[in-house]
PDB file of C-alpha atoms in Angstrom:
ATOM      1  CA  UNK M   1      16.297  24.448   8.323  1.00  0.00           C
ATOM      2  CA  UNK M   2      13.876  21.544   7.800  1.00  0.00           C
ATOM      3  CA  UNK M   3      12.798  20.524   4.518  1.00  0.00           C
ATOM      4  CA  UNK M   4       9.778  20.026   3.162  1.00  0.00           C
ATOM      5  CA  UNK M   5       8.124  16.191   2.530  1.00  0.00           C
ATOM      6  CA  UNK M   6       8.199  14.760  -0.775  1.00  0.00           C
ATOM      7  CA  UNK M   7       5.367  12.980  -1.542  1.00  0.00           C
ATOM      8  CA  UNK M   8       5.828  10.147  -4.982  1.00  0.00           C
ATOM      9  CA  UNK M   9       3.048   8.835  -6.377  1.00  0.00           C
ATOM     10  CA  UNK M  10       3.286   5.202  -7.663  1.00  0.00           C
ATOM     11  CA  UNK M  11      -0.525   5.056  -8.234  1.00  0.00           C
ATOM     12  CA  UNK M  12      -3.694   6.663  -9.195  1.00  0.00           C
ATOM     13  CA  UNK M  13      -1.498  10.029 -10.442  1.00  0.00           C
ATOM     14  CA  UNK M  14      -3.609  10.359 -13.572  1.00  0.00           C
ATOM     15  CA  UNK M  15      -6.048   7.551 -13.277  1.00  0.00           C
ATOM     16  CA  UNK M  16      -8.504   5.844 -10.488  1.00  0.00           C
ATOM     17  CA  UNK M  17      -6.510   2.517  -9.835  1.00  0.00           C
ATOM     18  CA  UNK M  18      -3.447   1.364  -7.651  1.00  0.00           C
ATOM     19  CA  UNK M  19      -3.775   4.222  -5.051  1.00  0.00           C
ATOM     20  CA  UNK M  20       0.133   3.874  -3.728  1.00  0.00           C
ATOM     21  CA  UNK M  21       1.721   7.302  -2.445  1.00  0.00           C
ATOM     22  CA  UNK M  22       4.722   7.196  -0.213  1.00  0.00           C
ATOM     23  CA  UNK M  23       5.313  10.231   1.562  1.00  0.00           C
ATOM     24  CA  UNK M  24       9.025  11.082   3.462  1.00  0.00           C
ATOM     25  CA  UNK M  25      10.686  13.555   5.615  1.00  0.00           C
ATOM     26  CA  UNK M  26      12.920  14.256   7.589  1.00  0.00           C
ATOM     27  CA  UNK M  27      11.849  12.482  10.407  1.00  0.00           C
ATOM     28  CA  UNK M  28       9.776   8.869   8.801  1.00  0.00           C
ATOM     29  CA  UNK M  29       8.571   7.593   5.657  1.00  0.00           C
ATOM     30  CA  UNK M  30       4.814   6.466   5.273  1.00  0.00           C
ATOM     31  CA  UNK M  31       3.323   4.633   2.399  1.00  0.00           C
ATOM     32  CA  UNK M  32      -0.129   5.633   1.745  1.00  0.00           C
ATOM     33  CA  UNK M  33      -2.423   3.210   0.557  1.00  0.00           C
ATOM     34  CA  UNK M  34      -0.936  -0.168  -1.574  1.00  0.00           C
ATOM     35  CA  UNK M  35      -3.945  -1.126  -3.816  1.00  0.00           C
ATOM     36  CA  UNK M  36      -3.775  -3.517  -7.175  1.00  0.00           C
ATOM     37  CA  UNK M  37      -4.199  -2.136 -10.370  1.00  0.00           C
ATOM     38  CA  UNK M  38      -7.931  -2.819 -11.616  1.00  0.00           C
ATOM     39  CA  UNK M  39      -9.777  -2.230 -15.210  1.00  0.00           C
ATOM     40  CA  UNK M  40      -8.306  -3.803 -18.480  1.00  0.00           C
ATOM     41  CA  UNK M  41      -5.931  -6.807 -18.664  1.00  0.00           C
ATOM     42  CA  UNK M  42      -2.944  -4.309 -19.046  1.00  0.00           C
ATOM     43  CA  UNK M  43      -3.895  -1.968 -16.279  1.00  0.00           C
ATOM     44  CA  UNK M  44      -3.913  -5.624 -13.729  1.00  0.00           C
ATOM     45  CA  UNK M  45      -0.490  -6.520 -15.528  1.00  0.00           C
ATOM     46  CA  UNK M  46       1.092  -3.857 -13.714  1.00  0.00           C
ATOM     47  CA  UNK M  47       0.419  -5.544 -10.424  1.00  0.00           C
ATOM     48  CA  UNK M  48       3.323  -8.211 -10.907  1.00  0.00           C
ATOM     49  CA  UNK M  49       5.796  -5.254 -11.009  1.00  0.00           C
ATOM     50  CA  UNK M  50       5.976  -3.494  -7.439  1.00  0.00           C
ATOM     51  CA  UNK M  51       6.607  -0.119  -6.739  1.00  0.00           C
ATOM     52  CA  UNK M  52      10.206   1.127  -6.462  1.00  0.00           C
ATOM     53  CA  UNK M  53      10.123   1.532  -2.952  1.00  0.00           C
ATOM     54  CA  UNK M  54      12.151   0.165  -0.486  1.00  0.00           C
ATOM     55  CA  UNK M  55       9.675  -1.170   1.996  1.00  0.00           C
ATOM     56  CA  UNK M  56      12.195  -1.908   4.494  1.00  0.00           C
ATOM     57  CA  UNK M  57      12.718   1.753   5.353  1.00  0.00           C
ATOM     58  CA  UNK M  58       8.899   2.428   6.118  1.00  0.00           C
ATOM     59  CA  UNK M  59       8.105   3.677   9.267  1.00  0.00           C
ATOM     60  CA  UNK M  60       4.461   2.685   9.019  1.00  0.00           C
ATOM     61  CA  UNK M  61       1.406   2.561   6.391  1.00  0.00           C
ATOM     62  CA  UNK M  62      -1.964   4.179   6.635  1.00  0.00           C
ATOM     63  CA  UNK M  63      -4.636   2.898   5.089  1.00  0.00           C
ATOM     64  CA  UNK M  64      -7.386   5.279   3.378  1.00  0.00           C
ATOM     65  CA  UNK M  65     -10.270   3.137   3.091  1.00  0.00           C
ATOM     66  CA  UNK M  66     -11.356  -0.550   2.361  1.00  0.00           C
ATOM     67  CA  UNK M  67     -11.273  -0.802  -1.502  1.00  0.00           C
ATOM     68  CA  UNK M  68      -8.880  -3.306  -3.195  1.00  0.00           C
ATOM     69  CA  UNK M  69      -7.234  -0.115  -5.234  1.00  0.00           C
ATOM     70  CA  UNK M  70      -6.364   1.099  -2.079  1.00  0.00           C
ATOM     71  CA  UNK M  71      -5.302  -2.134   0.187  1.00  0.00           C
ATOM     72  CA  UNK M  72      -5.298  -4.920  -2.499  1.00  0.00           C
ATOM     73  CA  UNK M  73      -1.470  -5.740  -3.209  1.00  0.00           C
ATOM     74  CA  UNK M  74      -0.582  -4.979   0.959  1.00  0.00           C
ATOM     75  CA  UNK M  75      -0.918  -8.323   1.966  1.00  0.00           C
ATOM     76  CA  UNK M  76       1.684  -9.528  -0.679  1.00  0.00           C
ATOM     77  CA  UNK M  77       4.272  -7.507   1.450  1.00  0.00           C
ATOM     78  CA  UNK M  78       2.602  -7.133   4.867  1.00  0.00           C
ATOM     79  CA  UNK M  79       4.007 -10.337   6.332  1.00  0.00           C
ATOM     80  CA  UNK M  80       7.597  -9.442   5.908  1.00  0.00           C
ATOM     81  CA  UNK M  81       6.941  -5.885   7.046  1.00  0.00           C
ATOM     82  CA  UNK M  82       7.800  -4.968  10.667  1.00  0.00           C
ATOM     83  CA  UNK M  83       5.731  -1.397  10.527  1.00  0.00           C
ATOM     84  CA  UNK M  84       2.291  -0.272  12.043  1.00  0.00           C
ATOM     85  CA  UNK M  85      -0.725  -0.436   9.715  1.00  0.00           C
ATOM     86  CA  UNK M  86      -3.166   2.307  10.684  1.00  0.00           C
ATOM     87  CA  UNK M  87      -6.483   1.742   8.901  1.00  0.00           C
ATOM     88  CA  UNK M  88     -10.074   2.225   9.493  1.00  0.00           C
ATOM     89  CA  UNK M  89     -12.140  -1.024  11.255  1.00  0.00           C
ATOM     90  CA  UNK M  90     -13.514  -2.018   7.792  1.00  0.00           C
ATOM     91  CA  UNK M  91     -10.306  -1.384   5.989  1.00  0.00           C
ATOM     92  CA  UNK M  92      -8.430  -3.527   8.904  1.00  0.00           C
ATOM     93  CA  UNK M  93     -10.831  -6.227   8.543  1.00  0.00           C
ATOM     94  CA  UNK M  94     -10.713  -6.531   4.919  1.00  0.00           C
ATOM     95  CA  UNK M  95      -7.093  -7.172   5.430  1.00  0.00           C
ATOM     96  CA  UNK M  96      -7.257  -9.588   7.712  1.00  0.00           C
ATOM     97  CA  UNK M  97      -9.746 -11.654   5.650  1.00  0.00           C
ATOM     98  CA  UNK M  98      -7.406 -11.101   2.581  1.00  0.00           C
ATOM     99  CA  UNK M  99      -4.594 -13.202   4.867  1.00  0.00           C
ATOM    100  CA  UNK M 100      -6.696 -15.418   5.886  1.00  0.00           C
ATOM    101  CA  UNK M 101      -7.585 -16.327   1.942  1.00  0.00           C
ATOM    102  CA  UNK M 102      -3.733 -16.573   1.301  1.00  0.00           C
ATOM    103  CA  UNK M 103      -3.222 -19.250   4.333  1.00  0.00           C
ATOM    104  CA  UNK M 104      -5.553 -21.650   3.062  1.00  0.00           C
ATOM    105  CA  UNK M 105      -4.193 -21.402  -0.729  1.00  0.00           C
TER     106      UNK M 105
END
């Protein structure tokens, strides 16, 4: 008998910021949305402390949409991940312009 996903929210359960949900069956895990934690100086603390996920079992990430509580805190983690990204063009070019910032600092 197959079981049903489980879907864990890291992010946004309860407020608007740091959109993270990492959904898993049977079959592949996909993290949904990675975004930074916006708003008051305690809210952006949280950003230091990833999610407990282990982000070498992912299978891939999808990307809602292009706002930095929803792809911010991916490209901390996206060049030691070996997973498709599946994003919308704007979403996918946000990203890439976020890596390019981090090679020149």
């Amino acid at each position: 008998m197959m079981q049903s996903p489980k879907v864990t929210l890291f992010g946004a359960a309860g407020e608007v910021t740091g959109s993270c949900t990492l959904v898993e069956s049977e079959f592949s895990r996909v993290l949904v949305d990675f975004g930074m934690f916006q708003g008051a100086p305690e809210q952006e603390l949280r950003n230091a402390d990833p999610p407990p996920i282990d982000f070498a079992k992912l299978d891939a990430v999808v990307l809602t949409h292009a706002h930095e509580d929803h792809l911010g805190a991916l490209p901390f983690l996206l060049r030691d991940l070996q997973v498709p990204v599946y994003a919308p063009p704007f979403a996918r070019a946000l990203l890439r312009h976020k890596l390019q910032e981090e090679d020149v600092e």
